[in-house]
Short mmCIF file of C-alpha atoms and ligand atoms in Angstrom, two decimals:
data_model
loop_
_atom_site.label_atom_id
_atom_site.label_comp_id
_atom_site.label_asym_id
_atom_site.label_seq_id
_atom_site.Cartn_x
_atom_site.Cartn_y
_atom_site.Cartn_z
CA MET P 1 44.53 -22.24 -42.73
CA ARG P 2 43.87 -22.50 -39.03
CA SER P 3 46.41 -19.76 -38.50
CA HIS P 4 43.77 -17.35 -39.82
CA LEU P 5 41.25 -18.21 -37.13
CA LEU P 6 41.19 -15.64 -34.38
CA ASN P 7 41.86 -17.48 -31.14
CA ASP P 8 44.23 -17.85 -28.23
CA LEU P 9 47.05 -19.04 -30.47
CA THR P 10 46.73 -16.26 -33.04
CA ALA P 11 46.11 -13.25 -30.81
CA GLU P 12 49.51 -11.81 -31.75
CA GLN P 13 48.90 -12.18 -35.45
CA TYR P 14 45.48 -10.56 -35.04
CA CYS P 15 47.18 -7.54 -33.51
CA ARG P 16 49.76 -7.29 -36.28
CA SER P 17 47.26 -7.81 -39.05
CA VAL P 18 44.69 -5.32 -37.83
CA LYS P 19 47.44 -2.81 -37.06
CA GLU P 20 48.73 -3.10 -40.61
CA GLY P 21 45.25 -2.44 -41.98
CA VAL P 22 44.64 0.44 -39.61
CA GLU P 23 47.95 2.01 -40.61
CA ARG P 24 47.02 1.87 -44.29
CA VAL P 25 43.71 3.54 -43.65
CA ALA P 26 45.33 6.14 -41.40
CA ALA P 27 47.92 6.96 -44.07
CA ARG P 28 45.22 7.22 -46.71
CA ILE P 29 43.03 9.46 -44.56
CA ALA P 30 45.97 11.67 -43.67
CA ALA P 31 46.83 12.09 -47.35
CA THR P 32 43.43 12.74 -48.95
CA ASP P 33 43.41 16.18 -50.51
CA ARG P 34 40.02 15.71 -52.18
CA PRO P 35 36.89 13.81 -51.16
CA PHE P 36 37.08 11.70 -54.33
CA THR P 37 39.51 10.96 -57.14
CA GLY P 38 36.81 11.30 -59.80
CA ILE P 39 37.38 7.77 -61.06
CA THR P 40 34.70 6.44 -63.39
CA VAL P 41 32.94 3.08 -63.29
CA ASP P 42 34.61 2.18 -66.59
CA GLU P 43 38.05 2.84 -65.16
CA LEU P 44 37.46 1.00 -61.91
CA ALA P 45 35.40 -2.02 -62.99
CA PRO P 46 38.19 -3.77 -64.98
CA ARG P 47 40.53 -3.63 -61.97
CA ILE P 48 37.95 -5.55 -59.96
CA ASP P 49 36.97 -7.82 -62.85
CA ARG P 50 40.58 -8.93 -63.24
CA ILE P 51 40.75 -10.35 -59.75
CA ASP P 52 40.32 -14.12 -59.57
CA LEU P 53 38.59 -14.88 -56.30
CA ASP P 54 39.60 -18.51 -56.62
CA ARG P 55 43.29 -17.59 -56.46
CA PRO P 56 43.90 -16.10 -53.02
CA LEU P 57 46.99 -14.05 -52.35
CA GLY P 58 47.60 -15.89 -49.11
CA ASP P 59 49.17 -12.86 -47.56
CA THR P 60 47.74 -9.88 -45.68
CA THR P 61 50.21 -7.34 -47.02
CA ALA P 62 49.54 -8.37 -50.62
CA ALA P 63 45.77 -8.25 -50.03
CA LEU P 64 46.11 -4.76 -48.58
CA ASP P 65 48.24 -3.66 -51.53
CA GLU P 66 45.51 -4.88 -53.82
CA LEU P 67 42.84 -3.19 -51.70
CA GLU P 68 44.59 0.13 -52.21
CA GLU P 69 44.08 -0.32 -55.94
CA VAL P 70 40.49 -1.47 -55.93
CA TYR P 71 39.07 0.51 -53.04
CA LEU P 72 41.09 2.67 -50.68
CA ARG P 73 42.69 4.94 -53.25
CA ASP P 74 39.42 5.87 -54.96
CA ALA P 75 36.83 5.61 -52.20
CA VAL P 76 34.56 8.56 -51.42
CA TYR P 77 35.88 10.04 -48.18
CA PHE P 78 33.27 11.53 -45.87
CA HIS P 79 35.85 13.02 -43.51
CA HIS P 80 36.96 15.47 -46.18
CA PRO P 81 35.52 18.97 -45.58
CA ARG P 82 34.34 19.24 -49.17
CA TYR P 83 32.26 16.08 -49.03
CA VAL P 84 28.90 17.78 -48.50
CA ALA P 85 26.53 15.45 -50.36
CA HIS P 86 24.43 12.98 -48.43
CA LEU P 87 23.60 12.23 -44.81
CA ASN P 88 26.99 10.64 -44.18
CA CYS P 89 28.94 11.87 -41.22
CA PRO P 90 32.62 11.75 -40.43
CA VAL P 91 32.98 9.17 -37.68
CA VAL P 92 34.34 9.64 -34.17
CA ILE P 93 37.34 7.56 -33.14
CA PRO P 94 35.77 5.99 -30.01
CA ALA P 95 33.02 4.56 -32.24
CA VAL P 96 35.55 3.17 -34.73
CA LEU P 97 37.32 1.54 -31.82
CA GLY P 98 33.98 0.10 -30.72
CA GLU P 99 33.51 -1.28 -34.24
CA ALA P 100 36.88 -3.05 -34.08
CA VAL P 101 36.03 -4.57 -30.71
CA LEU P 102 32.54 -5.70 -31.65
CA SER P 103 33.61 -7.51 -34.81
CA ALA P 104 36.49 -9.26 -33.09
CA VAL P 105 34.36 -10.53 -30.20
CA ASN P 106 31.49 -10.98 -32.67
CA SER P 107 28.65 -11.12 -30.18
CA SER P 108 25.24 -11.64 -31.70
CA LEU P 109 22.54 -9.73 -29.94
CA ASP P 110 19.66 -12.04 -30.63
CA THR P 111 19.92 -13.97 -27.40
CA TRP P 112 21.46 -13.61 -24.00
CA ASP P 113 23.39 -16.83 -24.54
CA GLN P 114 25.15 -15.26 -27.55
CA SER P 115 25.95 -11.92 -26.00
CA ALA P 116 25.61 -11.62 -22.22
CA GLY P 117 26.78 -8.08 -21.35
CA GLY P 118 26.17 -6.87 -24.89
CA THR P 119 22.44 -7.29 -24.36
CA LEU P 120 22.53 -5.20 -21.19
CA ILE P 121 24.63 -2.50 -22.85
CA GLU P 122 22.19 -2.28 -25.76
CA ARG P 123 19.24 -2.12 -23.35
CA LYS P 124 20.87 0.65 -21.35
CA LEU P 125 21.47 2.70 -24.50
CA ILE P 126 17.85 2.22 -25.56
CA ASP P 127 16.71 3.37 -22.12
CA TRP P 128 19.06 6.34 -22.35
CA THR P 129 17.66 7.32 -25.74
CA THR P 130 14.00 6.87 -24.76
CA ALA P 131 14.64 9.01 -21.66
CA ARG P 132 16.19 11.75 -23.82
CA THR P 133 13.18 11.44 -26.12
CA GLY P 134 10.75 11.65 -23.20
CA LEU P 135 8.78 8.55 -24.13
CA GLY P 136 7.88 7.67 -20.53
CA PRO P 137 8.47 4.74 -18.17
CA ALA P 138 6.97 1.98 -20.36
CA ALA P 139 9.18 2.78 -23.35
CA ASP P 140 11.50 0.34 -25.06
CA GLY P 141 13.12 -0.28 -28.41
CA VAL P 142 15.88 -2.10 -30.22
CA PHE P 143 18.86 -1.35 -32.43
CA THR P 144 18.28 -1.83 -36.16
CA SER P 145 20.30 -1.73 -39.36
CA GLY P 146 19.07 1.76 -40.27
CA GLY P 147 16.20 4.18 -40.58
CA THR P 148 14.58 2.13 -43.32
CA GLN P 149 14.30 -0.89 -41.05
CA SER P 150 13.27 1.23 -38.07
CA ASN P 151 10.45 2.80 -40.10
CA LEU P 152 9.35 -0.63 -41.34
CA GLN P 153 9.22 -2.06 -37.86
CA ALA P 154 7.38 0.95 -36.42
CA LEU P 155 4.78 0.73 -39.17
CA LEU P 156 4.42 -3.03 -38.64
CA LEU P 157 3.54 -2.33 -35.00
CA ALA P 158 1.16 0.44 -36.05
CA ARG P 159 -0.54 -1.86 -38.54
CA GLU P 160 -1.03 -4.55 -35.89
CA GLU P 161 -2.39 -1.98 -33.43
CA ALA P 162 -4.83 -0.62 -36.00
CA LYS P 163 -7.11 -3.56 -35.37
CA THR P 164 -8.51 -4.22 -38.78
CA ASP P 165 -7.85 -7.15 -41.06
CA ASP P 166 -8.90 -5.17 -44.09
CA LEU P 167 -5.48 -4.08 -45.33
CA ALA P 168 -7.01 -2.25 -48.28
CA ARG P 169 -8.63 0.28 -45.93
CA LEU P 170 -5.47 1.15 -44.02
CA ARG P 171 -3.87 4.53 -44.61
CA ILE P 172 -0.55 6.11 -43.59
CA LEU P 173 -0.44 9.91 -43.61
CA THR P 174 2.90 11.55 -44.14
CA SER P 175 4.18 14.75 -45.69
CA GLY P 176 5.27 15.05 -49.29
CA ALA P 177 8.82 15.65 -47.97
CA SER P 178 9.05 12.44 -45.93
CA HIS P 179 11.45 9.58 -46.68
CA PHE P 180 10.65 7.03 -49.39
CA SER P 181 11.15 4.19 -46.91
CA VAL P 182 7.63 4.98 -45.64
CA ARG P 183 6.23 3.97 -49.03
CA LYS P 184 8.48 0.96 -49.21
CA ALA P 185 7.29 -0.14 -45.76
CA ALA P 186 3.66 0.23 -46.84
CA LYS P 187 4.34 -2.07 -49.76
CA LEU P 188 6.18 -4.63 -47.63
CA LEU P 189 3.33 -4.58 -45.12
CA GLY P 190 0.89 -5.58 -47.81
CA LEU P 191 -1.04 -2.32 -47.89
CA GLY P 192 -2.77 -1.17 -51.06
CA PRO P 193 -1.23 1.12 -53.69
CA ASP P 194 -3.13 4.13 -52.29
CA ALA P 195 -2.13 3.42 -48.72
CA VAL P 196 0.20 6.39 -48.31
CA ILE P 197 -1.54 9.75 -48.31
CA SER P 198 0.85 12.57 -49.08
CA VAL P 199 0.03 15.60 -46.95
CA PRO P 200 1.11 18.93 -48.49
CA VAL P 201 3.94 20.96 -46.95
CA ASP P 202 4.24 24.68 -46.27
CA PRO P 203 6.96 26.84 -47.89
CA ASP P 204 9.37 25.71 -45.13
CA LYS P 205 8.71 22.09 -46.18
CA ARG P 206 6.86 21.25 -42.94
CA MET P 207 3.66 19.24 -42.97
CA ARG P 208 0.59 21.50 -43.09
CA THR P 209 -1.44 20.46 -40.06
CA VAL P 210 -4.62 21.96 -41.50
CA CYS P 211 -4.24 19.58 -44.42
CA LEU P 212 -3.51 16.68 -42.06
CA ALA P 213 -6.70 17.44 -40.14
CA HIS P 214 -8.59 17.60 -43.40
CA GLU P 215 -7.19 14.23 -44.58
CA LEU P 216 -7.98 12.56 -41.25
CA GLU P 217 -11.58 13.77 -41.55
CA ARG P 218 -11.75 12.53 -45.09
CA CYS P 219 -10.54 9.08 -44.01
CA ARG P 220 -13.31 9.01 -41.44
CA ARG P 221 -15.96 9.99 -43.97
CA ASP P 222 -14.72 7.37 -46.44
CA ALA P 223 -14.58 4.63 -43.76
CA LEU P 224 -10.82 4.32 -44.17
CA VAL P 225 -8.56 3.45 -41.22
CA PRO P 226 -5.61 5.81 -40.66
CA MET P 227 -3.11 3.42 -39.07
CA ALA P 228 -0.30 5.93 -38.59
CA VAL P 229 0.78 9.48 -39.11
CA VAL P 230 4.49 9.63 -39.92
CA ALA P 231 5.93 12.99 -38.95
CA THR P 232 9.49 13.75 -39.97
CA ALA P 233 11.91 15.43 -37.58
CA GLY P 234 14.51 16.45 -40.12
CA THR P 235 13.48 15.73 -43.69
CA THR P 236 16.25 14.25 -45.79
CA ASP P 237 16.27 17.09 -48.30
CA PHE P 238 15.54 20.15 -46.22
CA GLY P 239 16.10 19.16 -42.60
CA SER P 240 12.65 20.57 -41.96
CA ILE P 241 10.86 19.45 -38.81
CA ASP P 242 7.12 18.84 -38.98
CA PRO P 243 5.08 20.67 -36.29
CA LEU P 244 5.20 17.80 -33.80
CA PRO P 245 2.96 19.21 -31.00
CA GLU P 246 0.10 20.01 -33.38
CA ILE P 247 0.44 16.68 -35.17
CA ALA P 248 0.48 14.83 -31.83
CA GLU P 249 -2.69 16.66 -30.82
CA LEU P 250 -4.47 15.54 -34.00
CA CYS P 251 -3.25 11.96 -33.56
CA ALA P 252 -4.60 11.93 -29.99
CA GLN P 253 -7.97 13.30 -31.15
CA HIS P 254 -8.30 10.68 -33.88
CA GLY P 255 -6.70 7.82 -31.95
CA VAL P 256 -3.99 7.37 -34.57
CA TRP P 257 -0.48 6.00 -34.00
CA LEU P 258 2.15 8.72 -34.24
CA HIS P 259 5.50 7.69 -35.66
CA VAL P 260 8.25 10.31 -35.66
CA ASP P 261 11.02 9.67 -38.17
CA ALA P 262 13.97 11.39 -36.52
CA ALA P 263 16.58 9.50 -38.55
CA TYR P 264 18.32 12.80 -39.24
CA GLY P 265 17.06 15.11 -36.48
CA CYS P 266 17.93 12.75 -33.61
CA GLY P 267 21.19 14.65 -33.13
CA LEU P 268 19.04 17.34 -31.51
CA LEU P 269 18.47 14.96 -28.59
CA VAL P 270 21.99 15.80 -27.43
CA SER P 271 22.25 19.38 -28.69
CA PRO P 272 23.04 21.83 -25.89
CA THR P 273 21.14 24.64 -27.67
CA ARG P 274 18.57 23.13 -30.03
CA ARG P 275 16.80 20.31 -28.14
CA HIS P 276 13.58 22.37 -28.14
CA LEU P 277 13.25 21.85 -31.90
CA LEU P 278 12.12 18.30 -31.05
CA ASP P 279 9.43 19.43 -28.62
CA GLY P 280 6.40 17.21 -29.09
CA ILE P 281 8.44 14.09 -29.92
CA GLU P 282 7.62 12.84 -26.42
CA HIS P 283 4.04 12.19 -27.61
CA ALA P 284 5.14 9.71 -30.26
CA ASP P 285 4.11 6.06 -30.19
CA SER P 286 7.30 5.18 -32.04
CA VAL P 287 10.47 6.99 -33.09
CA THR P 288 13.26 6.26 -35.58
CA VAL P 289 16.76 7.45 -34.66
CA ASP P 290 19.81 7.01 -36.89
CA TYR P 291 22.93 7.41 -34.82
CA HIS P 292 24.85 6.86 -38.06
CA LYS P 293 23.57 10.19 -39.34
CA SER P 294 23.84 12.79 -36.61
CA PHE P 295 25.73 11.05 -33.81
CA PHE P 296 28.91 10.63 -35.89
CA GLN P 297 28.67 6.83 -35.76
CA PRO P 298 29.87 4.41 -38.44
CA VAL P 299 27.16 2.63 -40.45
CA SER P 300 25.16 0.78 -39.14
CA SER P 301 23.83 2.31 -35.98
CA SER P 302 20.13 2.98 -35.66
CA ALA P 303 17.21 2.23 -33.38
CA VAL P 304 13.45 2.06 -33.29
CA LEU P 305 11.88 3.25 -30.05
CA VAL P 306 8.35 2.69 -28.77
CA ARG P 307 6.29 4.39 -26.07
CA ASP P 308 4.71 1.09 -24.98
CA ALA P 309 7.09 -1.85 -24.72
CA SER P 310 4.23 -4.31 -25.07
CA THR P 311 3.67 -3.29 -28.70
CA LEU P 312 6.99 -4.92 -29.58
CA ARG P 313 5.24 -8.30 -29.11
CA HIS P 314 4.01 -7.96 -32.68
CA ALA P 315 7.56 -8.83 -33.76
CA THR P 316 7.91 -11.73 -31.33
CA TYR P 317 8.17 -15.31 -32.57
CA HIS P 318 9.57 -18.19 -30.60
CA ALA P 319 11.85 -21.00 -31.71
CA ASP P 320 12.67 -23.87 -29.42
CA TYR P 321 16.29 -23.87 -30.48
CA LEU P 322 16.76 -20.14 -29.81
CA ASN P 323 14.33 -18.26 -27.66
CA PRO P 324 11.75 -20.69 -26.26
CA ARG P 325 8.64 -19.32 -24.59
CA ARG P 326 9.84 -20.44 -21.19
CA ALA P 327 12.80 -18.05 -21.46
CA VAL P 328 10.32 -15.19 -21.09
CA LEU P 329 9.03 -16.68 -17.81
CA GLU P 330 12.62 -17.22 -16.69
CA ARG P 331 13.22 -13.52 -17.43
CA ILE P 332 16.09 -14.22 -19.79
CA PRO P 333 16.60 -11.08 -21.88
CA ASN P 334 16.49 -12.23 -25.51
CA GLN P 335 16.57 -9.19 -27.77
CA VAL P 336 15.42 -11.25 -30.75
CA ASP P 337 11.95 -11.10 -29.20
CA LYS P 338 11.90 -7.38 -30.13
CA SER P 339 13.68 -7.40 -33.47
CA LEU P 340 12.96 -8.08 -37.13
CA GLN P 341 16.45 -9.53 -37.40
CA THR P 342 17.77 -12.72 -35.83
CA THR P 343 21.57 -12.69 -35.89
CA ARG P 344 22.34 -9.06 -35.16
CA ARG P 345 25.47 -6.95 -34.81
CA PHE P 346 26.40 -5.38 -31.50
CA ASP P 347 26.27 -1.92 -33.08
CA ALA P 348 25.30 -0.42 -29.75
CA LEU P 349 28.90 -0.77 -28.60
CA LYS P 350 29.97 2.08 -30.87
CA LEU P 351 27.56 4.51 -29.24
CA TRP P 352 28.53 3.16 -25.85
CA MET P 353 32.23 3.89 -26.41
CA THR P 354 31.32 7.32 -27.79
CA LEU P 355 29.27 8.27 -24.75
CA ARG P 356 31.86 6.85 -22.34
CA VAL P 357 34.72 8.76 -23.97
CA MET P 358 33.15 11.97 -25.30
CA GLY P 359 29.82 12.23 -23.55
CA ALA P 360 26.49 13.26 -25.00
CA ASP P 361 27.32 16.98 -24.88
CA GLY P 362 30.43 16.34 -26.95
CA ILE P 363 28.34 14.82 -29.72
CA GLY P 364 25.66 17.48 -29.37
CA ARG P 365 28.19 20.30 -29.69
CA LEU P 366 29.54 18.81 -32.92
CA PHE P 367 26.02 18.59 -34.33
CA ASP P 368 25.36 22.17 -33.25
CA GLU P 369 28.43 23.30 -35.16
CA VAL P 370 27.13 21.92 -38.43
CA CYS P 371 23.71 23.50 -37.84
CA ASP P 372 25.44 26.84 -37.18
CA LEU P 373 27.46 26.42 -40.37
CA ALA P 374 24.25 25.77 -42.33
CA ALA P 375 22.75 28.99 -40.95
CA GLU P 376 25.84 30.96 -42.05
CA GLY P 377 25.83 29.18 -45.40
CA PHE P 378 22.21 30.18 -45.90
CA ARG P 379 23.06 33.85 -45.34
CA MET P 380 25.98 33.57 -47.73
CA LEU P 381 23.82 31.97 -50.44
CA ALA P 382 20.97 34.42 -49.93
CA ALA P 383 23.41 37.31 -50.43
CA ASP P 384 24.99 35.82 -53.57
CA PRO P 385 23.24 36.98 -56.77
CA ARG P 386 24.47 33.87 -58.64
CA PHE P 387 22.36 31.58 -56.47
CA GLU P 388 18.83 31.00 -55.30
CA VAL P 389 18.35 29.16 -52.00
CA VAL P 390 15.13 27.38 -51.05
CA VAL P 391 14.52 27.41 -47.30
CA GLU P 392 16.30 28.63 -44.20
CA PRO P 393 17.64 25.42 -42.65
CA ALA P 394 16.39 24.12 -39.29
CA LEU P 395 19.20 21.55 -39.30
CA SER P 396 22.16 21.32 -41.64
CA THR P 397 21.11 21.10 -45.28
CA LEU P 398 21.08 23.79 -47.95
CA VAL P 399 19.08 23.36 -51.15
CA PHE P 400 19.93 25.90 -53.82
CA ARG P 401 20.67 26.35 -57.48
CA CYS P 402 22.74 28.54 -59.69
CA ILE P 403 20.75 31.01 -61.75
CA PRO P 404 23.23 32.27 -64.35
CA ALA P 405 22.79 35.90 -65.37
CA GLY P 406 20.80 36.34 -68.55
CA VAL P 407 19.50 32.75 -68.73
CA THR P 408 15.73 32.52 -68.47
CA ASP P 409 14.93 29.12 -70.03
CA PRO P 410 14.07 26.90 -67.00
CA ALA P 411 15.17 23.74 -68.82
CA GLU P 412 18.56 25.29 -69.61
CA ILE P 413 18.97 26.30 -65.95
CA ASP P 414 18.17 22.70 -64.97
CA ARG P 415 20.72 21.31 -67.40
CA ALA P 416 23.39 23.75 -66.25
CA ASN P 417 22.93 22.77 -62.59
CA LEU P 418 22.86 19.06 -63.41
CA HIS P 419 26.04 19.49 -65.40
CA ALA P 420 27.74 21.37 -62.56
CA ARG P 421 27.02 18.56 -60.12
CA LYS P 422 28.34 15.91 -62.49
CA ALA P 423 31.40 17.90 -63.43
CA LEU P 424 32.20 18.52 -59.79
CA PHE P 425 31.96 14.79 -59.03
CA ALA P 426 34.15 13.94 -62.02
CA SER P 427 36.78 16.42 -60.82
CA GLY P 428 36.70 15.03 -57.29
CA ASP P 429 37.18 18.58 -55.95
CA ALA P 430 33.94 18.33 -54.00
CA VAL P 431 30.96 16.00 -53.72
CA ILE P 432 27.53 17.60 -53.51
CA ALA P 433 24.01 16.22 -53.86
CA GLY P 434 21.03 17.17 -55.96
CA THR P 435 17.27 17.02 -55.69
CA THR P 436 14.18 18.42 -57.33
CA VAL P 437 11.91 21.14 -56.01
CA ASP P 438 8.69 21.81 -57.91
CA ASP P 439 10.07 19.68 -60.74
CA ARG P 440 13.16 21.84 -61.15
CA HIS P 441 16.68 20.62 -60.54
CA TYR P 442 18.41 21.87 -57.40
CA LEU P 443 21.76 21.28 -55.74
CA LYS P 444 22.18 20.31 -52.14
CA PHE P 445 24.76 20.56 -49.38
CA THR P 446 24.24 18.22 -46.47
CA LEU P 447 26.55 19.49 -43.75
CA LEU P 448 27.60 16.94 -41.16
CA ASN P 449 31.30 17.65 -40.90
CA PRO P 450 32.32 20.13 -38.20
CA GLU P 451 35.62 20.56 -40.08
CA THR P 452 33.83 22.10 -43.07
CA THR P 453 34.14 25.88 -42.96
CA LEU P 454 32.27 28.72 -44.60
CA ASP P 455 35.36 29.17 -46.78
CA ASP P 456 35.02 25.58 -47.97
CA LEU P 457 31.43 26.30 -48.95
CA ALA P 458 32.48 29.50 -50.73
CA VAL P 459 35.11 27.55 -52.69
CA VAL P 460 32.54 24.92 -53.71
CA LEU P 461 30.05 27.60 -54.78
CA ASP P 462 32.72 29.19 -56.99
CA LEU P 463 33.48 25.80 -58.52
CA ILE P 464 29.77 25.29 -59.22
CA ALA P 465 29.42 28.72 -60.79
CA ASN P 466 32.48 28.03 -62.97
CA HIS P 467 31.10 24.70 -64.17
CA VAL P 468 27.79 26.39 -64.97
CA GLU P 469 29.58 29.13 -66.95
CA GLN P 470 31.60 26.55 -68.81
CA TYR P 471 28.47 24.55 -69.64
CA LEU P 472 26.68 27.64 -70.94
CA GLY P 473 29.70 28.59 -73.04
CA GLU P 474 29.76 25.12 -74.62
CA SER P 475 26.01 25.21 -75.04
CA LEU P 476 26.36 28.49 -76.97
CA ASP P 477 29.06 26.90 -79.16
CA ARG P 478 26.72 23.99 -79.84
CA ALA P 479 23.96 26.37 -80.86
CA SER P 480 26.13 28.36 -83.28
C1 PLP W 1 18.18 8.47 -44.15
C2 PLP W 1 16.76 8.51 -43.77
C3 PLP W 1 16.02 7.33 -43.63
C4 PLP W 1 16.59 5.99 -44.01
O1 PLP W 1 17.58 5.61 -43.12
P1 PLP W 1 18.71 4.55 -43.52
O2 PLP W 1 19.54 4.50 -42.31
O3 PLP W 1 19.41 5.11 -44.72
O4 PLP W 1 18.02 3.27 -43.82
C5 PLP W 1 14.73 7.43 -43.19
N1 PLP W 1 14.18 8.63 -42.91
C6 PLP W 1 14.85 9.78 -43.03
C7 PLP W 1 14.18 11.08 -42.71
C8 PLP W 1 16.18 9.76 -43.47
O5 PLP W 1 16.84 10.90 -43.64
#
């Protein structure tokens, strides 16, 4: 069994083995003609059930053959131009290379004595991102597992800075279009059930600052403590960007922590033409960035950034075995002092390789392309009588629905759109998302693949319209 340990004696076998796996994936990726095979849970589950984990195959080739059956053949492939569902990006090759390197070396970024250079690389990338964000000279941050964790950590710091022990009085103000991880964080932080105040949005799905001002006043009158305003720079559904300068102004007036959730919109930090859409982000006390959404990085790659490095102390705990207090005096850089995690992947290496090979502009241009495509897609949808589209996109999502001619029953329109999404998924021809707007069912394209063309979108829209027609036909048959 020692022959499976990666070390000086097995370096050759490591090369062969990884190469074999990479070749399988490459062949699969080269051959995918649809984003999904349409396999059902009932078809796939028995194949996995049948496998006896206590009877190993003992052989890489056999394990890869099996993997084809249980995973590779039927996975959902984000690189395919007609995968337009969620905030999953196709990944860039330098980052995938980084991933291979980081798992083989297996540094853990909690302490200097488990990572050495990895710690400095991560720190440099944090500094690079805070500089792009404009957070000032005292800024800092740390890589996290994702936007959910970044939001949780930012809100932990905000709670500690709020200087009240009465958790029941704390409030977080965020728009009705913000991410559900804000609510989850409030729960994890022990806040009350009414802790999150949902601020209404305008027709473009941006937080109404008049309403925010009103809510902040109301908190004051009711002796509540607003511990944070969470503004979203790129809402998950609409890509809408809250009015950051106005929100920052209100936060300054009321002395409230401003967290900007730029999990999606962070790609604008490197956009050659759209960076101004993030104006105001430089006033934030904390920022969430998900490189695994708009920097074309493999999952996980995310960071939480703070304006004032000293606020990260709220996540600092010392253990004699790991990061003793004296290490701080000895100026040993132990990243665990800033993180909610202990053992932590060297995810930063993926972004490092990306920036060293492609450069920031390279990434930014790719993100610009998908935003341009969304703008064209919006015009196409707006001009198509079969569809109704919700808002003109600031980033790269399109929320729309099919309104079949002659159908007026809103519930029937809902059912037809729901059916179209399901039928499309079952066919594997395309993968799209769905959401609700004003309690009605809508469909959604999240565009993160520069290889997706307007023609691809037109093809998917025709498929949707066909599924809707088919549903209505069957629905008529059912009625008669
Ligand atoms: C995706 C998303 C999150 C959650 O990020 P994960 O990386 O999925 O944990 C948070 N906020 C916004 C706006 C998002 O789009």
